[in-house]
Amino acid sequence: ETGVTQTPRHLVMGMTNKKSLKCEQHLGHNAMYWYKQSAKKPLELMFVYSLEERVENNSVPSRFSPECPNSSHLFLHLHTLQPEDSALYLCASSQGRGPLEAFFGQGTRLTVV
Amino acid sequence: GQQVMQIPQYQHVQEGEDFTTYCNSSTTLSNIQWYKQRPGGHPVFLIQLVKSGEVKKQKRLTFQFGEAKKNSSLHITATQTTDVGTYFCAGRMKTSYDKVIFGPGTSLSVIP
């Protein structure tokens, strides 16, 4: 158990659906991240939140919409996704945006049909 | 753009053999981190290197950070089946303290 919990663990959704991924950290960290892990591709940083403020958005399509209501919770709202968006979505947290280790959740395996 | 590369992409070793993965950055790094991801699991932090030429050891694992802070290596001595997984390096770019870029990883298989 890493202290970072993601739900759901698996999600299958149609291209017209709207769903949300949830991440919760119990480590008292003040920075949270969304990563996308596709087969045969490096981990891709999607969004960074620090102190509930979005500080980085790596050219992610608008069909992905993050939300950070407080320092312990992070959401990724999904709508009108494409099959190529199927991947493992990993949430991570760290103490500060500085060079400190990131703790990852177990990920949500998303399949878009 | 800024890139972090790793070689090899895959490595199959006999149990007991040594293993090394190399990480190279296109730009100077402020620090480098190493993570391990077991099959079906999530990345787990192993170590962080900050100083030029730094060497750190964790039991059978030896981590090095290059003098120019653009490359790093992870060496495992006498591999065991528990070492199976993908090893990622993650470099923090010196030009932006917020930017961490992961390498593509090296997938290690250990044949018992």
XYZ file of C-alpha atoms in Angstrom:
225
model
C 0.000 0.000 0.000
C 1.601 3.241 -1.131
C -0.799 5.701 0.484
C -2.142 6.711 -2.916
C -5.464 5.124 -3.824
C -7.028 5.169 -7.266
C -10.547 4.198 -8.235
C -11.769 2.471 -10.218
C -9.006 -0.022 -10.941
C -10.550 -0.942 -14.267
C -12.890 1.023 -16.514
C -14.441 0.261 -19.869
C -16.239 3.141 -21.512
C -17.769 3.980 -24.838
C -16.615 6.962 -26.851
C -19.737 8.931 -25.966
C -19.568 8.257 -22.230
C -18.490 10.583 -19.457
C -16.590 9.118 -16.561
C -14.206 10.266 -13.852
C -11.094 8.766 -12.343
C -10.421 9.441 -8.698
C -7.183 9.639 -6.783
C -6.746 10.109 -3.065
C -3.500 10.410 -1.155
C -3.088 9.931 2.578
C 0.522 11.062 2.794
C 0.088 14.753 3.481
C 1.710 15.638 0.162
C 1.027 18.922 -1.553
C 1.653 18.003 -5.180
C -0.310 15.528 -7.282
C 0.153 14.272 -10.805
C -1.634 12.398 -13.566
C 0.447 10.165 -15.822
C -0.580 8.111 -18.822
C 1.159 4.798 -19.476
C 0.532 3.245 -22.874
C 2.005 0.026 -24.146
C 5.505 0.481 -25.502
C 5.588 4.179 -24.602
C 7.283 6.101 -21.803
C 5.267 7.377 -18.899
C 3.683 10.613 -20.068
C 3.102 13.390 -17.580
C -0.342 14.875 -18.166
C -1.040 17.316 -15.354
C 0.642 18.635 -12.233
C -1.151 20.235 -9.330
C 0.696 21.984 -6.566
C -1.229 23.301 -3.597
C -4.408 22.677 -5.577
C -3.251 24.904 -8.417
C -2.617 23.432 -11.839
C 0.967 24.206 -12.678
C 1.541 22.059 -15.710
C -0.559 20.839 -18.584
C 1.445 18.912 -21.118
C -0.615 19.637 -24.217
C -3.280 17.198 -23.152
C -6.463 17.129 -25.272
C -9.439 18.890 -23.760
C -11.369 15.634 -23.525
C -9.283 15.101 -20.380
C -10.217 17.550 -17.650
C -8.459 17.460 -14.267
C -9.843 18.715 -11.003
C -8.106 19.131 -7.660
C -10.608 20.216 -5.000
C -8.061 19.876 -2.174
C -4.538 18.658 -1.642
C -5.665 15.095 -0.941
C -7.914 14.505 -3.921
C -7.413 14.580 -7.645
C -9.871 13.737 -10.372
C -9.578 13.179 -14.088
C -12.833 13.773 -15.915
C -13.158 11.968 -19.210
C -15.531 12.645 -22.073
C -15.746 11.678 -25.725
C -12.553 9.667 -25.563
C -10.959 7.846 -28.453
C -9.789 4.219 -28.576
C -6.176 5.435 -28.571
C -6.805 6.890 -25.117
C -6.922 3.350 -23.755
C -4.050 3.094 -21.291
C -3.097 2.805 -17.654
C -3.671 6.138 -15.908
C -1.458 6.617 -12.914
C -1.830 9.163 -10.175
C 1.152 10.166 -8.096
C 1.871 12.516 -5.251
C 4.966 14.089 -3.763
C 5.914 16.530 -1.089
C 6.605 19.695 -3.002
C 7.241 20.093 -6.702
C 10.943 19.792 -6.063
C 13.210 16.833 -6.606
C 11.462 14.471 -4.236
C 10.251 10.964 -4.807
C 6.826 10.388 -6.247
C 4.459 7.832 -4.781
C 2.255 6.205 -7.373
C -1.203 4.758 -7.068
C -1.986 1.389 -8.570
C -3.535 2.984 -11.620
C -6.792 2.762 -13.505
C -6.749 0.515 -16.558
C -8.951 2.337 -19.053
C -10.341 0.751 -22.185
C -12.253 2.889 -24.656
C -14.493 0.938 -26.990
C 12.801 18.421 -27.357
C 14.047 17.176 -24.050
C 14.383 13.427 -24.007
C 15.426 10.675 -21.678
C 16.501 7.459 -23.329
C 17.165 4.051 -21.859
C 18.955 1.022 -23.188
C 18.388 -1.778 -23.585
C 14.639 -1.895 -24.032
C 14.521 -5.551 -23.004
C 16.992 -7.793 -21.231
C 16.727 -11.482 -20.536
C 19.254 -12.908 -18.108
C 19.863 -16.220 -16.410
C 19.340 -16.088 -12.681
C 22.637 -15.209 -11.063
C 23.904 -13.123 -13.967
C 24.443 -9.406 -13.673
C 22.258 -6.772 -15.337
C 22.813 -3.146 -16.267
C 20.485 -0.534 -17.698
C 21.660 2.831 -18.959
C 19.840 6.124 -18.969
C 20.820 9.091 -21.128
C 19.402 12.580 -21.233
C 19.577 15.096 -24.035
C 20.004 17.873 -21.465
C 21.708 18.294 -18.117
C 19.662 16.996 -15.209
C 19.281 18.479 -11.761
C 18.698 15.003 -10.402
C 17.688 11.556 -11.516
C 15.369 9.050 -9.931
C 14.961 5.335 -10.516
C 11.697 3.425 -10.263
C 10.773 -0.234 -10.570
C 7.469 -1.458 -11.905
C 6.584 -5.101 -11.435
C 4.359 -6.722 -14.077
C 0.798 -5.547 -13.455
C 1.969 -3.108 -10.813
C 2.767 0.547 -10.483
C 6.122 2.357 -10.409
C 7.819 2.259 -7.039
C 10.557 4.691 -6.150
C 13.995 3.137 -5.665
C 16.468 5.968 -5.283
C 17.416 9.518 -6.194
C 20.829 10.774 -7.280
C 21.661 14.452 -7.121
C 25.416 15.018 -7.194
C 27.696 14.715 -10.168
C 29.471 11.345 -10.105
C 27.331 10.095 -7.237
C 27.219 6.354 -6.560
C 24.671 4.749 -4.282
C 24.124 1.129 -3.347
C 21.094 -0.771 -2.189
C 22.064 -4.354 -1.473
C 22.670 -5.859 -4.933
C 21.724 -2.650 -6.769
C 24.289 0.007 -7.645
C 23.228 3.368 -9.049
C 25.535 5.867 -10.699
C 25.085 9.439 -11.856
C 27.446 10.637 -14.535
C 29.940 13.423 -14.067
C 28.136 15.592 -16.593
C 24.765 14.810 -14.992
C 23.393 13.644 -18.316
C 23.520 9.911 -17.806
C 22.962 7.293 -15.172
C 23.103 3.559 -14.755
C 21.574 0.867 -12.615
C 23.523 -2.337 -12.109
C 22.115 -5.425 -10.439
C 24.576 -8.055 -9.263
C 23.555 -11.714 -9.291
C 19.985 -11.239 -10.432
C 17.131 -13.060 -8.743
C 13.620 -13.802 -9.975
C 12.349 -11.083 -7.656
C 14.221 -8.536 -9.786
C 11.807 -9.069 -12.679
C 10.106 -5.871 -13.806
C 10.619 -2.675 -15.723
C 13.170 -0.199 -14.465
C 12.549 3.451 -15.268
C 14.831 6.389 -14.847
C 13.215 9.793 -14.426
C 15.199 12.925 -14.997
C 14.401 16.301 -13.619
C 15.417 18.898 -16.158
C 17.723 21.581 -14.881
C 15.922 24.273 -16.826
C 12.623 23.637 -15.101
C 12.354 22.245 -11.610
C 8.849 21.162 -12.304
C 9.591 18.987 -15.275
C 10.309 15.318 -14.744
C 10.684 13.148 -17.802
C 10.587 9.387 -17.575
C 12.669 7.163 -19.780
C 10.904 4.371 -21.693
C 12.158 1.770 -19.242
C 14.147 -1.437 -19.456
C 12.142 -4.602 -19.043
C 14.120 -7.280 -17.195
C 13.281 -10.974 -17.388
C 15.133 -13.443 -15.193
C 15.241 -17.073 -16.238
C 15.403 -19.380 -13.221
